[in-house]
PDB file of C-alpha atoms in Angstrom:
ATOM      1  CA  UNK A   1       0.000   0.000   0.000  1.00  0.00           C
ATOM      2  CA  UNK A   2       1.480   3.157  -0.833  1.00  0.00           C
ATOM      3  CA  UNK A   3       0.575   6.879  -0.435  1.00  0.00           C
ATOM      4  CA  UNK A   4      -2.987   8.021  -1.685  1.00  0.00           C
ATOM      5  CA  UNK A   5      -3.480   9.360  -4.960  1.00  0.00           C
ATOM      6  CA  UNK A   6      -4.699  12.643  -5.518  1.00  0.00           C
ATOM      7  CA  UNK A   7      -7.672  11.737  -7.093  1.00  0.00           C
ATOM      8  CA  UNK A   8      -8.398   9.605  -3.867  1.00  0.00           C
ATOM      9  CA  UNK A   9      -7.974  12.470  -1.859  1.00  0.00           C
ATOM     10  CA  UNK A  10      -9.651  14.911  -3.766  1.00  0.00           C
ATOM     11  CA  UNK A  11     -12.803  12.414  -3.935  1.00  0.00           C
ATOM     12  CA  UNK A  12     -12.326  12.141  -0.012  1.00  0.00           C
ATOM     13  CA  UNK A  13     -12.356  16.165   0.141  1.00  0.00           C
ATOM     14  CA  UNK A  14     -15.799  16.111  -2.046  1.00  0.00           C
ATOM     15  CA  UNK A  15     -17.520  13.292  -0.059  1.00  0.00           C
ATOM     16  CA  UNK A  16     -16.473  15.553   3.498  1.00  0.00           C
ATOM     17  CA  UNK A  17     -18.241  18.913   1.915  1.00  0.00           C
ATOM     18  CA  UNK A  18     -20.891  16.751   0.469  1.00  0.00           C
ATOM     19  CA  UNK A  19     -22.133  14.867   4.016  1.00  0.00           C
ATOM     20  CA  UNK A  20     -21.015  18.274   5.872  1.00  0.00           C
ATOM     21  CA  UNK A  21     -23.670  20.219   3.704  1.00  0.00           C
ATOM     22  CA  UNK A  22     -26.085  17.562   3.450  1.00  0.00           C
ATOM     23  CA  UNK A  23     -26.256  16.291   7.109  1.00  0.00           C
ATOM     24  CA  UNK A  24     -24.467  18.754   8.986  1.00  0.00           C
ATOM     25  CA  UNK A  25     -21.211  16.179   9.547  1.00  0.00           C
ATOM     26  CA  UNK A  26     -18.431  16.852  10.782  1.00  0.00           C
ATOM     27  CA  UNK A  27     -15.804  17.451   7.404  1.00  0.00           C
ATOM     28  CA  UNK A  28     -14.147  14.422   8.985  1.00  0.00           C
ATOM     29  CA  UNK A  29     -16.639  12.205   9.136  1.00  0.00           C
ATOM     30  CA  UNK A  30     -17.218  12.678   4.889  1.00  0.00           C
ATOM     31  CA  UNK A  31     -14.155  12.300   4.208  1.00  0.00           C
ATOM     32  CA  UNK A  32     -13.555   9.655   5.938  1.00  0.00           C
ATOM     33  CA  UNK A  33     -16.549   7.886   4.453  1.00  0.00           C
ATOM     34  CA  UNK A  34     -15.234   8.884   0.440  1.00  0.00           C
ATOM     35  CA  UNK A  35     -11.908   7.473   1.430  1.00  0.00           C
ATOM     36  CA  UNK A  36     -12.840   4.199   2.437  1.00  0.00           C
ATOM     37  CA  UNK A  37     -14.804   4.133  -0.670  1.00  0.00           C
ATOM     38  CA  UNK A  38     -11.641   4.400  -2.796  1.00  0.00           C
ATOM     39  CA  UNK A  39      -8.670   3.063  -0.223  1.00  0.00           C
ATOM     40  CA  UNK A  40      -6.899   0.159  -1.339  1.00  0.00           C
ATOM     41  CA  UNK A  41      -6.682  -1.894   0.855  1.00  0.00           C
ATOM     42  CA  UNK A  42     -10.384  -1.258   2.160  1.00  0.00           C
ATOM     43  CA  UNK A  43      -9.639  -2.099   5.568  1.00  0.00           C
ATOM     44  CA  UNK A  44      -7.362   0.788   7.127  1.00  0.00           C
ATOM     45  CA  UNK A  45      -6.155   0.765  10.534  1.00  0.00           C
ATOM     46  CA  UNK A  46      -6.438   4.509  12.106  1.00  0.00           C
ATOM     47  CA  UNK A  47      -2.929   5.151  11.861  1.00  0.00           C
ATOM     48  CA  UNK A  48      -2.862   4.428   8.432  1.00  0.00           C
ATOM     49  CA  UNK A  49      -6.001   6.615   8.077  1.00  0.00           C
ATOM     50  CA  UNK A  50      -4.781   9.749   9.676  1.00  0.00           C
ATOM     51  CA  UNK A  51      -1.635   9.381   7.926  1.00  0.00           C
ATOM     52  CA  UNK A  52      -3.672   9.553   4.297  1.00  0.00           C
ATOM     53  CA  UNK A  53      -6.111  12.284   5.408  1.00  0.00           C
ATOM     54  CA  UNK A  54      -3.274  14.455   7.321  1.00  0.00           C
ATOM     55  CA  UNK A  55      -5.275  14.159   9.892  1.00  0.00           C
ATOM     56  CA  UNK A  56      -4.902  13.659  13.554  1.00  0.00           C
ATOM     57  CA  UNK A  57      -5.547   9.765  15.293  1.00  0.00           C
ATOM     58  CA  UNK A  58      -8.365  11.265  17.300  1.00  0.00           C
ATOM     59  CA  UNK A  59     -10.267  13.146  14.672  1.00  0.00           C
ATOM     60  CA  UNK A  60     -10.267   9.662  12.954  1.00  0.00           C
ATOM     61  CA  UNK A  61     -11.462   7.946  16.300  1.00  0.00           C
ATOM     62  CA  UNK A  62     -13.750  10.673  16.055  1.00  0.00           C
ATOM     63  CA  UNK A  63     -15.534  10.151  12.948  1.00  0.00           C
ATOM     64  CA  UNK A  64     -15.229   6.600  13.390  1.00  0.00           C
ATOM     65  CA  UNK A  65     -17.069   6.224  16.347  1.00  0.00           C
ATOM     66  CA  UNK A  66     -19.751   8.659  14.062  1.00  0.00           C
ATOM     67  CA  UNK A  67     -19.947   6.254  11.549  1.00  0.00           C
ATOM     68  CA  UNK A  68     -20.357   3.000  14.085  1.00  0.00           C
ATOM     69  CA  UNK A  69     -23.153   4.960  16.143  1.00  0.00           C
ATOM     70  CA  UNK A  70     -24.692   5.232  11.918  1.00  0.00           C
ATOM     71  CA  UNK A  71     -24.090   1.682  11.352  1.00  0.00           C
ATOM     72  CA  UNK A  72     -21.701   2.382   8.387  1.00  0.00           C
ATOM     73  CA  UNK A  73     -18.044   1.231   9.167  1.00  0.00           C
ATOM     74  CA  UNK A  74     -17.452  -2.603  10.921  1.00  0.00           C
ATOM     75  CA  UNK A  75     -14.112  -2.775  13.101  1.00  0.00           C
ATOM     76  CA  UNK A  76     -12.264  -6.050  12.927  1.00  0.00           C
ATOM     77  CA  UNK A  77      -9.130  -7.425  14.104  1.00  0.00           C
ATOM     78  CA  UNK A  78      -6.855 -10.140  11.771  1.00  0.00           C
ATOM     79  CA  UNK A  79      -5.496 -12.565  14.673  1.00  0.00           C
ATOM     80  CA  UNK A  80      -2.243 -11.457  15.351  1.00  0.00           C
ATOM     81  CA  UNK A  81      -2.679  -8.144  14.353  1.00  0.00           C
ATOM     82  CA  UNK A  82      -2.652  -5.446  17.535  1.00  0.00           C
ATOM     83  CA  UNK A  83      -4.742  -3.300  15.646  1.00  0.00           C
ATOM     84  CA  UNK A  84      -8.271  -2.530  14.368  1.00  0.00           C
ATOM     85  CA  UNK A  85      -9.146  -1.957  11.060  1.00  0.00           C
ATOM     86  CA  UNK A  86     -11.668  -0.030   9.802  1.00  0.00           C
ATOM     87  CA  UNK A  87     -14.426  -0.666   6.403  1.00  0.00           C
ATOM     88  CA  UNK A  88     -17.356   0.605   5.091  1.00  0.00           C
ATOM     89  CA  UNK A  89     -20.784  -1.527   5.601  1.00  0.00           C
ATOM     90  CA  UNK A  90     -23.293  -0.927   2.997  1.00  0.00           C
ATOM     91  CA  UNK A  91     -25.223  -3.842   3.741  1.00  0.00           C
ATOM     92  CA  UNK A  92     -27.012  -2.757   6.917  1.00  0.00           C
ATOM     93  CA  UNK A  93     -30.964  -1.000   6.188  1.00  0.00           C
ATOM     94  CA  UNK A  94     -29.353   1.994   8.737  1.00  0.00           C
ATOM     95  CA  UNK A  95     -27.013   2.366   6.090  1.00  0.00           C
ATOM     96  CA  UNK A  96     -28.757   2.606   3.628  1.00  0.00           C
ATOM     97  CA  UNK A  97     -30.830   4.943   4.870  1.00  0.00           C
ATOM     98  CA  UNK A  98     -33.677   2.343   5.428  1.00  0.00           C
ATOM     99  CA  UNK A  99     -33.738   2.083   9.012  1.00  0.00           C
ATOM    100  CA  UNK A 100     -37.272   2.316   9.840  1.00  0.00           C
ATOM    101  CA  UNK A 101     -36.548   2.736  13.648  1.00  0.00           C
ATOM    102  CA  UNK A 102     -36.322   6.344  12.847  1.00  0.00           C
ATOM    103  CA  UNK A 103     -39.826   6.719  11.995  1.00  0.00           C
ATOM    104  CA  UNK A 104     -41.259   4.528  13.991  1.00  0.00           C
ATOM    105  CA  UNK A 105     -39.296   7.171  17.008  1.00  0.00           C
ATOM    106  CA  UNK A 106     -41.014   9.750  15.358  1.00  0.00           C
ATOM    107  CA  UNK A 107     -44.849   8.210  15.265  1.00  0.00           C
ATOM    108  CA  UNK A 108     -44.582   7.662  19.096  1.00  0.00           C
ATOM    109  CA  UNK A 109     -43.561  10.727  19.840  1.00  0.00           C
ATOM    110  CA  UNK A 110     -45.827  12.465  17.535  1.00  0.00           C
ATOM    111  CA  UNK A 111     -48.729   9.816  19.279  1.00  0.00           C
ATOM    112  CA  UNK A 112     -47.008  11.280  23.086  1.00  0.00           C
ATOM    113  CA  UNK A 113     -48.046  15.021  21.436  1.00  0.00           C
ATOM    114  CA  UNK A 114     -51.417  13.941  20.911  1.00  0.00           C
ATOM    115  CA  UNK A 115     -51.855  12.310  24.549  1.00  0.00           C
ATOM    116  CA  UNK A 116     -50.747  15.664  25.670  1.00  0.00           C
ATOM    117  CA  UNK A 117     -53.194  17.437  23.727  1.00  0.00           C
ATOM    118  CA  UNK A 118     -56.402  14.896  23.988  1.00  0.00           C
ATOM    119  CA  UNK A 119     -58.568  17.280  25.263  1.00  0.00           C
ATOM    120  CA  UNK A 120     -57.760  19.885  22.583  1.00  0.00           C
ATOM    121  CA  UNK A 121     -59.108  20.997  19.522  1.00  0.00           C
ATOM    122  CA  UNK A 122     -58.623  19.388  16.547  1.00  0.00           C
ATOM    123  CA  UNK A 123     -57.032  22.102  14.584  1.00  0.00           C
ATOM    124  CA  UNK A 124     -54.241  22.361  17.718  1.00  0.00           C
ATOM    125  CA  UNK A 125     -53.583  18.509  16.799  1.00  0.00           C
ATOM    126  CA  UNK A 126     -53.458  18.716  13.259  1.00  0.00           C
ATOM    127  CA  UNK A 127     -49.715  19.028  13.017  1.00  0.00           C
ATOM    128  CA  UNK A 128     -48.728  15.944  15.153  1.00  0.00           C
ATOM    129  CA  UNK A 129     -51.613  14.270  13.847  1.00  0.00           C
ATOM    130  CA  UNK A 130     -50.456  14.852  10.207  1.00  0.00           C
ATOM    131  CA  UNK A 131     -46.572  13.847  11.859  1.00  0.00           C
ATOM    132  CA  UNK A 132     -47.908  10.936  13.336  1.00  0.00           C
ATOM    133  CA  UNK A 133     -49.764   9.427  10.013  1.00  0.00           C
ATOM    134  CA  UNK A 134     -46.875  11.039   7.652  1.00  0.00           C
ATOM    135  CA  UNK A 135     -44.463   8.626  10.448  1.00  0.00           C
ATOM    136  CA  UNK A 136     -46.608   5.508   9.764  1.00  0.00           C
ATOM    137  CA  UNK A 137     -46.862   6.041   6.240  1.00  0.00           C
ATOM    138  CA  UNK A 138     -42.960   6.188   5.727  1.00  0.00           C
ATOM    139  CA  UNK A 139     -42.455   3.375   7.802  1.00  0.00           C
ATOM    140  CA  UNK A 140     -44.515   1.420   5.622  1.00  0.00           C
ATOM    141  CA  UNK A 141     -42.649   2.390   1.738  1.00  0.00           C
ATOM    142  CA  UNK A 142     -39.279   2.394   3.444  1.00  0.00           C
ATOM    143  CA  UNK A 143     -40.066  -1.420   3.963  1.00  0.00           C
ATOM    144  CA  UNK A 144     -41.515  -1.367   0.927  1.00  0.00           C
ATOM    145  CA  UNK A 145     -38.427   0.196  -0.677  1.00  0.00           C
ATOM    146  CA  UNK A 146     -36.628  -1.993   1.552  1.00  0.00           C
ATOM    147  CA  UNK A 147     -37.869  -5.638  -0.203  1.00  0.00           C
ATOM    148  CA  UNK A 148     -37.670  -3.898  -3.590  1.00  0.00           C
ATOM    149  CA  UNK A 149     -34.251  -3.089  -3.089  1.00  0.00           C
ATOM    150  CA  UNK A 150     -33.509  -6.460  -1.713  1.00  0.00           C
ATOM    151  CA  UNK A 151     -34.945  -7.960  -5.216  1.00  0.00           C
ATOM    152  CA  UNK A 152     -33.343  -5.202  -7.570  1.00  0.00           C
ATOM    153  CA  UNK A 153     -29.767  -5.989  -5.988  1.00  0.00           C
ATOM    154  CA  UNK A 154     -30.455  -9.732  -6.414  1.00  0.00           C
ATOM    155  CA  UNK A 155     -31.133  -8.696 -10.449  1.00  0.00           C
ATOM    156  CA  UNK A 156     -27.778  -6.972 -10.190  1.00  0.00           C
ATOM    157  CA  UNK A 157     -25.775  -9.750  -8.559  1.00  0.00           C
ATOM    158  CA  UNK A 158     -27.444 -12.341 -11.298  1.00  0.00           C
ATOM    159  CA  UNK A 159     -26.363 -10.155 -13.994  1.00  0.00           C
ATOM    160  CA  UNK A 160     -23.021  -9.399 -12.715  1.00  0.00           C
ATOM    161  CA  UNK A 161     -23.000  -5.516 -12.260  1.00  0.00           C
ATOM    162  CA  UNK A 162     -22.579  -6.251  -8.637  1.00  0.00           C
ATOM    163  CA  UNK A 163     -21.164  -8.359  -5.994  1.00  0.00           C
ATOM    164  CA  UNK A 164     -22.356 -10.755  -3.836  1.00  0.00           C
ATOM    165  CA  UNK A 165     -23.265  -9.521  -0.020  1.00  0.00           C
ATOM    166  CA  UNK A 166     -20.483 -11.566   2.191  1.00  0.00           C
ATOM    167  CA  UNK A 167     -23.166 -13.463   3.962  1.00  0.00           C
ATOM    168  CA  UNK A 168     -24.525 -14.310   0.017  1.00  0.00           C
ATOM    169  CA  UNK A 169     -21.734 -16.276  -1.315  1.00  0.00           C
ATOM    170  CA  UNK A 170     -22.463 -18.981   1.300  1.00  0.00           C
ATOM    171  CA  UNK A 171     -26.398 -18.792   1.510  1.00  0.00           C
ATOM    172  CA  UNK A 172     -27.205 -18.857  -2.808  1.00  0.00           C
TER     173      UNK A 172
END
């Protein structure tokens, strides 16, 4: 493994402005996530990490423990090895962005509004009524989505435009 390209780099700086203006991450935390996306090899221990980004090792603990609380980077250890390493996880619905947990947070709370506000008016619980069915309804197409996805990627894999999921090569 030698010394990132450029063009790795430069990706890594896009993907940090992108998820910084997009979700409000820390610069870090997107480029960290467009690096691992283009690092050969794609496990990276954080030495080797903070040494390609110029950054420090706990801005990349940082962002790494971002991206575990997200679901989107898996920490493993070779035997032998003293040292974590670090790769992306696309596989999980959270990283996807089809973690329906999210919404289901949202319904309850929206349903805790309307407990608060059973005795008034209905135009006063229009808004968390409206949050609470809007909650349910995502819920619902982000499963959807979910199984559709599921079935396009299996098209994909058959048709060899993408890879088998690890835990695929041993179930089909």
């Amino acid at each position: 493994m030698g010394m990132p390209s450029d063009a790795e780099i430069t990706f890594a700086d896009h993907a940090g402005r992108f998820y910084a203006h997009r979700y409000a991450f820390a610069p870090m935390v997107g480029r960290l996530i467009g690096y691992l996306s283009v690092c050969d090899p794609p496990e990276q221990s954080i030495g080797e990490l903070a040494e390609a980004l110029l950054a420090s090792r706990s801005a990349i603990t940082g962002a790494i423990a971002t991206l575990e609380t997200l679901h989107v980077v898996i920490r493993s250890r070779s035997a032998g090895e003293r040292m974590d390493r670090v790769r992306l996880d696309m596989s999980t619905p959270a990283s996807l962005g089809m973690d329906i947990s999210e919404y289901e947070e949202l319904g309850q709370l929206a349903r805790e509004g309307l407990r608060v506000l059973h005795d008034a008016p209905p135009e006063r619980r229009a808004m968390l009524t409206e949050l609470s069915v809007f909650a349910d309804f995502l819920v619902d197409q982000v499963r959807r989505m979910e199984k559709e996805w599921h079935d396009h990627r299996a098209d994909r894999v058959a048709a060899g435009e993408l890879p088998p999921l690890p835990s695929q090569g041993r179930d089909q």
